[in-house]
Structure formats: C-alpha cells, structure tokens
C-alpha cells in the first residue's frame, strides 16, 4: 500500500501510523521526495483500508498490488509532468523532441547543432560526454570539460541538456551542468547509481535495458522514486532479440503498456531502436502514433564523420524534416480519443 502523508504531519503521528501498519503485518518504508512524503507498506494480509485511512496525518491511502508501487498508475492517475524550466517540459498531452549527436565532439560541432535546433524551434539537446563503448579503443567522450563547454553554449541559446551519467562519482560534478540525467541501457540495473540519482533533485531519463523487460524498467524507476526523486522519464530504446537485420528490436508495444501501467512520461528512441539511418524517421513517427510523450533521436551535420553511431544518425536536413513530421503526426494523433 501507499500512504500519502500530510506535509505538516507531526513525528509522533507518523510513528503511530507506522506502528498501526506494522500491526497489520506490513513492513513499512518511509519515502520523502521533492513533492511529498509517503509510507510504503509491503505485506499480503487483507484488511479494511478504513482502519488506516481515517487516522490523523493521512492525506490519502492506496492499495497497489504491483511489485513497483510509487511509479504505478494505480495510485496516481494524473500523469506526471517533468518541468525543466523556461516553459520546457516533458509531459502527457505534449510532444517533446530531443535531438543531438551521439557524442559531443567539439565546440564547432556544438554550435552547429544548436543553430540547427534553433532553426527548428527545438529546445532539448541530447549528447554524450561520457560514452560507454563496446570497444575500449573507441572514442569515449570529452568528459567534464566537454560538458562545461556544452552547458555554456546551450544555456546562452536557451536549450536544455540531456546526457548520460555512468557512475555514482559523476553525479555531483555533472549536477550543475545537466538538465536531465540519462541512465543508459547498460546501467538500467546499476542499483547503486539509481539509488544515488534518487537523492538528486534533477530529472532522470531511464532507458530500457538491452534485454530488459517492461517490468524491470518500471522497477528501475521505482529505485529512483523511492530514493526521493519523482522527476522520472521512461525511455523505450529497443531490446536485443534474435533478429539481426536491425541493431535492436524497437518494442513499440511497450509505449501503450507503460502508459497504462505508470503515470510517468514515456519517450521513444528510434535511433538505437533500429540503428539504421534511413528507417529512423518511420520508427519515430510510429512511436508518436503509439502514444509516446516524446521522441529522442540522433542528429549530426555530417553523420558519416561522426565519432560514434553515424550509421543511425540523421543529417540536419533529415532532422528538420523529421521534426516537422513529428509535429504533424502528433497533431493528427490528438484528434483520436484513444491517445
């Protein structure tokens, strides 16, 4: 169960509540976030919810049967909106478009990407400064100096930064230069990292694991939420299957399923999802029609010269066309009651 506590609940009342819940055969975990305070009760014994709901200090109480509790839609029906400031948000009923290179390479590259984004009224830029690569000899990012340079240029242009954090020790040094921490597919079950991101008052985008299930993605988000951070975004980026014709299999089934199971916004990454440049636009638009709240894809002035993932990266002309198409398809989608 989830017990939402009143913000001004005295500690004595809270301790009384915990004793009552323990007395029902439930273990209790306290959760304090930027938004609220909760008691999470775990147990199987049936009881009359009114025995708890009528006690002082409770704002609301919910029975949630899912293994994941706080990210479940069973207690919070209203979709969560992630406000990044300056009128920029990722939320239900809107379409976030996030683009940029796989890797941040140079000041010249950053400037050109920002110019492309401003021309197309795009306000969220993705890019990696710490790159987890399959080969230890591949380009692995510009690190903190690259991030600081990127932050300065993006801030001047009013653009928000989405970038991957790979380990706990990076969170503090990156914090002031990031708008959204991205947890990559290789780190989706790095529980130490997820725990620490729960302590950060910063949006976190969690990508589905390379062979991860929908349930595992939701449980990863639960780690961050239970650690104290409600600013969460789920990302479907394709999963590894036996199919070899594409880099991954983009599981668009996951979009409506996640939207039905969780109140968190869902974005789709077609670049990693299919890994083939010429098919990225089709999969992006399919993601829009599947009900996604945003699309995150890779773009570069000259993808064939990109330091990484050039084969799945759009050039600026392709990116401009896709951004326009995403907006048109989203406007069409809004005419359907189901989405």
mmCIF file of C-alpha atoms in Angstrom:
data_model
loop_
_atom_site.group_PDB
_atom_site.id
_atom_site.type_symbol
_atom_site.label_atom_id
_atom_site.label_comp_id
_atom_site.label_asym_id
_atom_site.label_seq_id
_atom_site.Cartn_x
_atom_site.Cartn_y
_atom_site.Cartn_z
ATOM 1 C CA UNK A 1 0.000 0.000 0.000
ATOM 2 C CA UNK A 2 0.969 3.648 -0.383
ATOM 3 C CA UNK A 3 0.064 6.103 2.370
ATOM 4 C CA UNK A 4 0.419 9.756 1.356
ATOM 5 C CA UNK A 5 1.205 11.805 4.431
ATOM 6 C CA UNK A 6 0.181 15.370 5.068
ATOM 7 C CA UNK A 7 3.152 17.692 4.728
ATOM 8 C CA UNK A 8 2.861 19.005 8.269
ATOM 9 C CA UNK A 9 2.350 15.646 9.995
ATOM 10 C CA UNK A 10 3.983 15.618 13.476
ATOM 11 C CA UNK A 11 6.598 12.936 14.014
ATOM 12 C CA UNK A 12 4.515 11.430 16.836
ATOM 13 C CA UNK A 13 1.568 10.916 14.468
ATOM 14 C CA UNK A 14 3.844 9.377 11.874
ATOM 15 C CA UNK A 15 5.296 6.917 14.374
ATOM 16 C CA UNK A 16 1.759 5.964 15.436
ATOM 17 C CA UNK A 17 0.874 5.287 11.800
ATOM 18 C CA UNK A 18 3.933 3.115 11.324
ATOM 19 C CA UNK A 19 3.033 1.096 14.426
ATOM 20 C CA UNK A 20 -0.523 0.608 13.165
ATOM 21 C CA UNK A 21 0.663 -0.576 9.745
ATOM 22 C CA UNK A 22 3.245 -2.889 11.306
ATOM 23 C CA UNK A 23 0.481 -4.262 13.485
ATOM 24 C CA UNK A 24 -1.410 -5.286 10.339
ATOM 25 C CA UNK A 25 1.512 -7.470 9.308
ATOM 26 C CA UNK A 26 3.103 -4.983 6.912
ATOM 27 C CA UNK A 27 6.689 -3.767 6.799
ATOM 28 C CA UNK A 28 7.000 -0.020 6.294
ATOM 29 C CA UNK A 29 9.470 2.068 4.311
ATOM 30 C CA UNK A 30 9.460 5.866 4.581
ATOM 31 C CA UNK A 31 9.926 7.833 1.366
ATOM 32 C CA UNK A 32 10.464 11.595 1.213
ATOM 33 C CA UNK A 33 10.649 13.283 -2.204
ATOM 34 C CA UNK A 34 10.641 16.806 -3.661
ATOM 35 C CA UNK A 35 6.860 16.541 -3.897
ATOM 36 C CA UNK A 36 5.580 14.563 -0.945
ATOM 37 C CA UNK A 37 6.068 12.137 1.926
ATOM 38 C CA UNK A 38 4.926 8.524 1.801
ATOM 39 C CA UNK A 39 4.823 5.317 3.763
ATOM 40 C CA UNK A 40 5.161 2.202 1.617
ATOM 41 C CA UNK A 41 3.615 -0.845 3.257
ATOM 42 C CA UNK A 42 4.591 -4.294 1.981
ATOM 43 C CA UNK A 43 2.506 -7.278 3.026
ATOM 44 C CA UNK A 44 -0.195 -9.716 1.927
ATOM 45 C CA UNK A 45 -2.691 -9.724 4.777
ATOM 46 C CA UNK A 46 -6.108 -8.377 3.789
ATOM 47 C CA UNK A 47 -7.585 -5.610 5.969
ATOM 48 C CA UNK A 48 -10.198 -2.881 5.937
ATOM 49 C CA UNK A 49 -8.437 0.150 4.429
ATOM 50 C CA UNK A 50 -10.665 2.425 6.508
ATOM 51 C CA UNK A 51 -8.785 1.317 9.642
ATOM 52 C CA UNK A 52 -5.794 3.274 8.383
ATOM 53 C CA UNK A 53 -7.389 5.891 6.146
ATOM 54 C CA UNK A 54 -9.295 7.534 8.986
ATOM 55 C CA UNK A 55 -6.181 8.161 11.097
ATOM 56 C CA UNK A 56 -4.757 11.664 11.582
ATOM 57 C CA UNK A 57 -1.936 12.819 9.358
ATOM 58 C CA UNK A 58 -3.008 10.905 6.246
ATOM 59 C CA UNK A 59 -3.710 12.726 3.004
ATOM 60 C CA UNK A 60 -4.676 9.597 1.074
ATOM 61 C CA UNK A 61 -4.169 5.833 1.036
ATOM 62 C CA UNK A 62 -3.992 3.434 -1.908
ATOM 63 C CA UNK A 63 -3.750 -0.310 -2.318
ATOM 64 C CA UNK A 64 -1.216 -1.087 -5.072
ATOM 65 C CA UNK A 65 -0.750 -4.734 -5.991
ATOM 66 C CA UNK A 66 2.080 -4.122 -8.463
ATOM 67 C CA UNK A 67 5.617 -5.021 -7.389
ATOM 68 C CA UNK A 68 6.524 -1.424 -8.236
ATOM 69 C CA UNK A 69 4.456 0.971 -6.127
ATOM 70 C CA UNK A 70 5.343 4.642 -6.486
ATOM 71 C CA UNK A 71 5.637 4.635 -10.280
ATOM 72 C CA UNK A 72 2.350 2.756 -10.636
ATOM 73 C CA UNK A 73 -0.712 4.368 -12.156
ATOM 74 C CA UNK A 74 -2.884 2.536 -9.628
ATOM 75 C CA UNK A 75 -2.331 5.243 -7.026
ATOM 76 C CA UNK A 76 -1.594 8.282 -9.210
ATOM 77 C CA UNK A 77 -3.963 8.514 -12.146
ATOM 78 C CA UNK A 78 -2.940 12.020 -13.206
ATOM 79 C CA UNK A 79 0.142 11.842 -15.486
ATOM 80 C CA UNK A 80 3.380 13.246 -14.122
ATOM 81 C CA UNK A 81 4.779 16.331 -15.857
ATOM 82 C CA UNK A 82 8.537 16.926 -15.883
ATOM 83 C CA UNK A 83 9.144 20.675 -15.808
ATOM 84 C CA UNK A 84 12.634 21.630 -16.975
ATOM 85 C CA UNK A 85 12.062 25.366 -16.562
ATOM 86 C CA UNK A 86 11.715 28.200 -19.076
ATOM 87 C CA UNK A 87 8.437 26.744 -20.317
ATOM 88 C CA UNK A 88 10.085 23.478 -21.399
ATOM 89 C CA UNK A 89 8.526 20.231 -20.194
ATOM 90 C CA UNK A 90 8.117 16.543 -20.956
ATOM 91 C CA UNK A 91 4.532 15.615 -20.259
ATOM 92 C CA UNK A 92 1.372 13.842 -21.324
ATOM 93 C CA UNK A 93 -0.591 15.738 -23.956
ATOM 94 C CA UNK A 94 2.512 17.289 -25.488
ATOM 95 C CA UNK A 95 5.329 16.100 -27.756
ATOM 96 C CA UNK A 96 8.912 16.599 -26.616
ATOM 97 C CA UNK A 97 11.529 16.443 -29.370
ATOM 98 C CA UNK A 98 15.057 15.767 -28.137
ATOM 99 C CA UNK A 99 17.898 15.616 -30.651
ATOM 100 C CA UNK A 100 21.629 15.983 -30.962
ATOM 101 C CA UNK A 101 24.726 13.879 -31.620
ATOM 102 C CA UNK A 102 25.615 10.570 -30.063
ATOM 103 C CA UNK A 103 28.846 12.140 -28.766
ATOM 104 C CA UNK A 104 29.817 15.721 -28.020
ATOM 105 C CA UNK A 105 32.930 16.182 -30.183
ATOM 106 C CA UNK A 106 33.981 19.848 -30.311
ATOM 107 C CA UNK A 107 32.884 23.446 -29.811
ATOM 108 C CA UNK A 108 32.282 23.820 -33.553
ATOM 109 C CA UNK A 109 30.007 20.788 -33.549
ATOM 110 C CA UNK A 110 28.003 22.036 -30.567
ATOM 111 C CA UNK A 111 27.495 25.438 -32.180
ATOM 112 C CA UNK A 112 26.259 23.886 -35.419
ATOM 113 C CA UNK A 113 23.831 21.562 -33.633
ATOM 114 C CA UNK A 114 22.448 24.455 -31.588
ATOM 115 C CA UNK A 115 21.987 26.537 -34.742
ATOM 116 C CA UNK A 116 20.106 23.627 -36.315
ATOM 117 C CA UNK A 117 17.921 23.288 -33.233
ATOM 118 C CA UNK A 118 17.087 26.993 -33.072
ATOM 119 C CA UNK A 119 16.136 26.984 -36.755
ATOM 120 C CA UNK A 120 13.616 24.228 -35.985
ATOM 121 C CA UNK A 121 12.383 25.551 -32.621
ATOM 122 C CA UNK A 122 13.892 22.600 -30.730
ATOM 123 C CA UNK A 123 14.810 23.157 -27.091
ATOM 124 C CA UNK A 124 16.199 19.853 -25.734
ATOM 125 C CA UNK A 125 19.602 18.569 -26.854
ATOM 126 C CA UNK A 126 20.937 15.089 -26.274
ATOM 127 C CA UNK A 127 24.622 14.139 -26.419
ATOM 128 C CA UNK A 128 27.229 12.103 -24.591
ATOM 129 C CA UNK A 129 30.343 13.318 -22.803
ATOM 130 C CA UNK A 130 30.951 10.010 -21.019
ATOM 131 C CA UNK A 131 30.426 7.219 -23.548
ATOM 132 C CA UNK A 132 30.034 3.538 -22.627
ATOM 133 C CA UNK A 133 31.502 1.774 -25.674
ATOM 134 C CA UNK A 134 31.695 -1.911 -26.512
ATOM 135 C CA UNK A 135 35.323 -1.447 -27.566
ATOM 136 C CA UNK A 136 37.846 0.100 -25.142
ATOM 137 C CA UNK A 137 39.580 1.648 -28.166
ATOM 138 C CA UNK A 138 36.563 3.626 -29.395
ATOM 139 C CA UNK A 139 36.012 7.347 -28.645
ATOM 140 C CA UNK A 140 34.724 7.589 -25.081
ATOM 141 C CA UNK A 141 33.765 11.246 -24.792
ATOM 142 C CA UNK A 142 35.181 14.655 -23.858
ATOM 143 C CA UNK A 143 34.340 14.314 -20.176
ATOM 144 C CA UNK A 144 33.668 17.222 -17.843
ATOM 145 C CA UNK A 145 35.476 19.830 -19.934
ATOM 146 C CA UNK A 146 33.241 18.971 -22.850
ATOM 147 C CA UNK A 147 30.140 19.150 -20.647
ATOM 148 C CA UNK A 148 31.077 22.580 -19.278
ATOM 149 C CA UNK A 149 31.639 23.906 -22.786
ATOM 150 C CA UNK A 150 28.347 22.430 -23.965
ATOM 151 C CA UNK A 151 26.487 23.850 -20.958
ATOM 152 C CA UNK A 152 27.782 27.370 -21.585
ATOM 153 C CA UNK A 153 26.739 27.340 -25.234
ATOM 154 C CA UNK A 154 23.385 25.643 -24.605
ATOM 155 C CA UNK A 155 22.486 27.994 -21.762
ATOM 156 C CA UNK A 156 23.122 31.029 -23.964
ATOM 157 C CA UNK A 157 20.724 29.535 -26.530
ATOM 158 C CA UNK A 158 18.022 28.534 -24.010
ATOM 159 C CA UNK A 159 18.500 24.821 -24.722
ATOM 160 C CA UNK A 160 18.224 22.069 -22.115
ATOM 161 C CA UNK A 161 20.839 19.307 -21.843
ATOM 162 C CA UNK A 162 20.121 15.564 -21.706
ATOM 163 C CA UNK A 163 23.254 13.495 -21.129
ATOM 164 C CA UNK A 164 24.283 10.150 -19.704
ATOM 165 C CA UNK A 165 25.729 9.638 -16.250
ATOM 166 C CA UNK A 166 27.644 6.376 -15.941
ATOM 167 C CA UNK A 167 28.677 6.114 -12.322
ATOM 168 C CA UNK A 168 27.889 7.450 -8.865
ATOM 169 C CA UNK A 169 31.042 9.584 -8.662
ATOM 170 C CA UNK A 170 29.969 11.610 -11.722
ATOM 171 C CA UNK A 171 26.619 12.805 -10.342
ATOM 172 C CA UNK A 172 27.939 15.603 -8.142
ATOM 173 C CA UNK A 173 30.407 17.012 -10.671
ATOM 174 C CA UNK A 174 27.853 16.898 -13.508
ATOM 175 C CA UNK A 175 24.921 18.206 -11.485
ATOM 176 C CA UNK A 176 25.177 21.935 -12.202
ATOM 177 C CA UNK A 177 25.652 21.397 -15.945
ATOM 178 C CA UNK A 178 22.794 18.973 -16.691
ATOM 179 C CA UNK A 179 19.022 19.361 -17.021
ATOM 180 C CA UNK A 180 18.243 15.654 -17.422
ATOM 181 C CA UNK A 181 20.467 12.799 -16.284
ATOM 182 C CA UNK A 182 20.203 9.870 -18.670
ATOM 183 C CA UNK A 183 20.642 6.315 -17.415
ATOM 184 C CA UNK A 184 21.770 4.252 -20.387
ATOM 185 C CA UNK A 185 20.686 0.738 -21.286
ATOM 186 C CA UNK A 186 23.857 -0.765 -19.791
ATOM 187 C CA UNK A 187 23.183 0.924 -16.442
ATOM 188 C CA UNK A 188 19.442 0.396 -16.085
ATOM 189 C CA UNK A 189 20.077 -2.137 -13.321
ATOM 190 C CA UNK A 190 23.040 -0.359 -11.762
ATOM 191 C CA UNK A 191 21.186 -0.080 -8.474
ATOM 192 C CA UNK A 192 23.881 1.923 -6.699
ATOM 193 C CA UNK A 193 23.612 4.569 -9.440
ATOM 194 C CA UNK A 194 19.805 4.525 -9.291
ATOM 195 C CA UNK A 195 19.864 4.914 -5.502
ATOM 196 C CA UNK A 196 22.116 7.962 -5.740
ATOM 197 C CA UNK A 197 20.029 9.548 -8.503
ATOM 198 C CA UNK A 198 17.126 9.237 -6.080
ATOM 199 C CA UNK A 199 18.901 11.797 -3.915
ATOM 200 C CA UNK A 200 19.287 14.280 -6.783
ATOM 201 C CA UNK A 201 16.688 16.981 -7.399
ATOM 202 C CA UNK A 202 17.124 16.624 -11.141
ATOM 203 C CA UNK A 203 15.112 14.909 -13.882
ATOM 204 C CA UNK A 204 16.233 11.375 -14.769
ATOM 205 C CA UNK A 205 15.546 9.616 -18.073
ATOM 206 C CA UNK A 206 15.865 5.838 -17.728
ATOM 207 C CA UNK A 207 16.394 3.760 -20.835
ATOM 208 C CA UNK A 208 15.121 0.214 -21.033
ATOM 209 C CA UNK A 209 17.858 -2.372 -20.565
ATOM 210 C CA UNK A 210 19.454 -4.072 -23.554
ATOM 211 C CA UNK A 211 17.398 -7.219 -22.918
ATOM 212 C CA UNK A 212 15.227 -5.752 -20.178
ATOM 213 C CA UNK A 213 11.539 -6.352 -19.631
ATOM 214 C CA UNK A 214 8.929 -3.652 -19.136
ATOM 215 C CA UNK A 215 8.620 -4.740 -15.503
ATOM 216 C CA UNK A 216 12.372 -4.330 -14.984
ATOM 217 C CA UNK A 217 12.280 -0.815 -16.445
ATOM 218 C CA UNK A 218 9.494 0.131 -14.035
ATOM 219 C CA UNK A 219 11.398 -1.387 -11.118
ATOM 220 C CA UNK A 220 14.464 0.674 -12.069
ATOM 221 C CA UNK A 221 12.330 3.803 -11.976
ATOM 222 C CA UNK A 222 10.979 2.669 -8.594
ATOM 223 C CA UNK A 223 14.524 2.678 -7.207
ATOM 224 C CA UNK A 224 14.959 6.349 -8.103
ATOM 225 C CA UNK A 225 11.484 7.371 -6.891
ATOM 226 C CA UNK A 226 11.846 5.512 -3.580
ATOM 227 C CA UNK A 227 15.194 7.240 -3.103
ATOM 228 C CA UNK A 228 13.458 10.624 -3.160
ATOM 229 C CA UNK A 229 13.286 11.749 -6.791
ATOM 230 C CA UNK A 230 9.915 11.881 -8.579
ATOM 231 C CA UNK A 231 11.271 13.572 -11.727
ATOM 232 C CA UNK A 232 11.368 10.480 -13.919
ATOM 233 C CA UNK A 233 11.033 9.736 -17.636
ATOM 234 C CA UNK A 234 10.850 6.241 -19.145
ATOM 235 C CA UNK A 235 12.511 5.511 -22.486
ATOM 236 C CA UNK A 236 11.847 2.653 -24.908
ATOM 237 C CA UNK A 237 15.065 2.263 -26.950
ATOM 238 C CA UNK A 238 14.747 -1.220 -28.382
ATOM 239 C CA UNK A 239 15.756 -4.580 -26.979
ATOM 240 C CA UNK A 240 18.161 -7.264 -28.152
ATOM 241 C CA UNK A 241 16.392 -10.189 -29.812
ATOM 242 C CA UNK A 242 17.427 -12.953 -32.210
ATOM 243 C CA UNK A 243 16.772 -10.587 -35.155
ATOM 244 C CA UNK A 244 19.997 -9.486 -36.908
ATOM 245 C CA UNK A 245 18.545 -7.235 -39.629
ATOM 246 C CA UNK A 246 18.472 -4.234 -37.258
ATOM 247 C CA UNK A 247 20.601 -3.117 -34.323
ATOM 248 C CA UNK A 248 17.776 -3.759 -31.870
ATOM 249 C CA UNK A 249 14.065 -4.506 -31.996
ATOM 250 C CA UNK A 250 12.136 -1.341 -31.154
ATOM 251 C CA UNK A 251 9.319 -2.585 -28.940
ATOM 252 C CA UNK A 252 6.527 -0.104 -29.605
ATOM 253 C CA UNK A 253 4.183 -2.406 -27.677
ATOM 254 C CA UNK A 254 5.944 -1.014 -24.624
ATOM 255 C CA UNK A 255 4.635 2.520 -25.167
ATOM 256 C CA UNK A 256 0.890 1.956 -24.556
ATOM 257 C CA UNK A 257 1.689 -0.708 -21.961
ATOM 258 C CA UNK A 258 3.933 1.663 -19.985
ATOM 259 C CA UNK A 259 1.366 4.439 -20.307
ATOM 260 C CA UNK A 260 -1.285 2.106 -18.899
ATOM 261 C CA UNK A 261 0.898 0.906 -16.018
ATOM 262 C CA UNK A 262 2.654 4.122 -14.947
ATOM 263 C CA UNK A 263 1.950 7.825 -14.530
ATOM 264 C CA UNK A 264 5.448 8.672 -15.796
ATOM 265 C CA UNK A 265 6.045 10.179 -19.265
ATOM 266 C CA UNK A 266 7.355 7.815 -21.961
ATOM 267 C CA UNK A 267 9.734 8.730 -24.783
ATOM 268 C CA UNK A 268 10.917 6.611 -27.722
ATOM 269 C CA UNK A 269 14.474 6.383 -29.089
ATOM 270 C CA UNK A 270 14.226 5.187 -32.719
ATOM 271 C CA UNK A 271 17.934 5.756 -33.411
ATOM 272 C CA UNK A 272 19.040 2.971 -31.081
ATOM 273 C CA UNK A 273 15.777 1.139 -31.594
ATOM 274 C CA UNK A 274 16.501 0.256 -35.220
ATOM 275 C CA UNK A 275 20.053 1.514 -35.741
ATOM 276 C CA UNK A 276 19.613 2.177 -39.465
ATOM 277 C CA UNK A 277 19.524 5.830 -40.534
ATOM 278 C CA UNK A 278 17.040 5.502 -43.396
ATOM 279 C CA UNK A 279 14.443 3.847 -41.144
ATOM 280 C CA UNK A 280 14.765 6.110 -38.103
ATOM 281 C CA UNK A 281 12.071 8.581 -39.274
ATOM 282 C CA UNK A 282 9.480 5.837 -39.848
ATOM 283 C CA UNK A 283 10.050 4.369 -36.401
ATOM 284 C CA UNK A 284 9.991 7.821 -34.802
ATOM 285 C CA UNK A 285 6.587 8.550 -36.341
ATOM 286 C CA UNK A 286 5.353 5.103 -35.352
ATOM 287 C CA UNK A 287 6.421 5.954 -31.797
ATOM 288 C CA UNK A 288 4.362 9.138 -31.929
ATOM 289 C CA UNK A 289 1.288 7.201 -33.042
ATOM 290 C CA UNK A 290 1.912 4.563 -30.373
ATOM 291 C CA UNK A 291 1.297 7.294 -27.782
ATOM 292 C CA UNK A 292 4.779 8.459 -26.784
ATOM 293 C CA UNK A 293 5.201 11.770 -24.960
ATOM 294 C CA UNK A 294 8.457 12.470 -26.757
ATOM 295 C CA UNK A 295 10.981 11.299 -29.335
ATOM 296 C CA UNK A 296 14.738 11.312 -28.728
ATOM 297 C CA UNK A 297 16.895 10.787 -31.815
ATOM 298 C CA UNK A 298 20.439 11.431 -33.009
ATOM 299 C CA UNK A 299 21.429 14.193 -35.446
ATOM 300 C CA UNK A 300 24.754 15.476 -36.755
ATOM 301 C CA UNK A 301 25.879 17.854 -39.508
ATOM 302 C CA UNK A 302 27.747 15.019 -41.231
ATOM 303 C CA UNK A 303 26.795 11.628 -39.746
ATOM 304 C CA UNK A 304 29.378 9.740 -41.804
ATOM 305 C CA UNK A 305 32.099 11.678 -39.967
ATOM 306 C CA UNK A 306 30.507 11.348 -36.509
ATOM 307 C CA UNK A 307 32.764 9.913 -33.818
ATOM 308 C CA UNK A 308 30.105 7.328 -32.901
ATOM 309 C CA UNK A 309 26.819 5.839 -34.145
ATOM 310 C CA UNK A 310 26.934 7.608 -37.501
ATOM 311 C CA UNK A 311 25.007 4.768 -39.133
ATOM 312 C CA UNK A 312 21.881 5.621 -37.127
ATOM 313 C CA UNK A 313 22.247 9.412 -37.075
ATOM 314 C CA UNK A 314 20.251 11.837 -39.233
ATOM 315 C CA UNK A 315 21.829 14.779 -41.011
ATOM 316 C CA UNK A 316 20.383 18.227 -40.386
ATOM 317 C CA UNK A 317 18.101 18.194 -43.450
ATOM 318 C CA UNK A 318 16.664 14.839 -42.402
ATOM 319 C CA UNK A 319 16.336 16.036 -38.822
ATOM 320 C CA UNK A 320 14.476 19.187 -39.846
ATOM 321 C CA UNK A 321 12.036 17.157 -41.917
ATOM 322 C CA UNK A 322 11.518 14.650 -39.107
ATOM 323 C CA UNK A 323 10.830 17.374 -36.519
ATOM 324 C CA UNK A 324 8.205 18.825 -38.843
ATOM 325 C CA UNK A 325 6.660 15.399 -39.440
ATOM 326 C CA UNK A 326 6.605 14.571 -35.728
ATOM 327 C CA UNK A 327 4.607 17.717 -35.039
ATOM 328 C CA UNK A 328 2.175 16.982 -37.863
ATOM 329 C CA UNK A 329 1.627 13.368 -36.810
ATOM 330 C CA UNK A 330 1.216 14.406 -33.187
ATOM 331 C CA UNK A 331 -1.408 16.980 -34.170
ATOM 332 C CA UNK A 332 -3.189 14.204 -36.059
ATOM 333 C CA UNK A 333 -2.899 11.865 -33.079
ATOM 334 C CA UNK A 334 -4.559 14.390 -30.801
ATOM 335 C CA UNK A 335 -7.723 14.072 -32.877
ATOM 336 C CA UNK A 336 -8.094 10.460 -31.731
ATOM 337 C CA UNK A 337 -9.788 9.897 -28.381
ATOM 338 C CA UNK A 338 -7.712 6.784 -27.595
ATOM 339 C CA UNK A 339 -4.421 8.698 -27.388
#
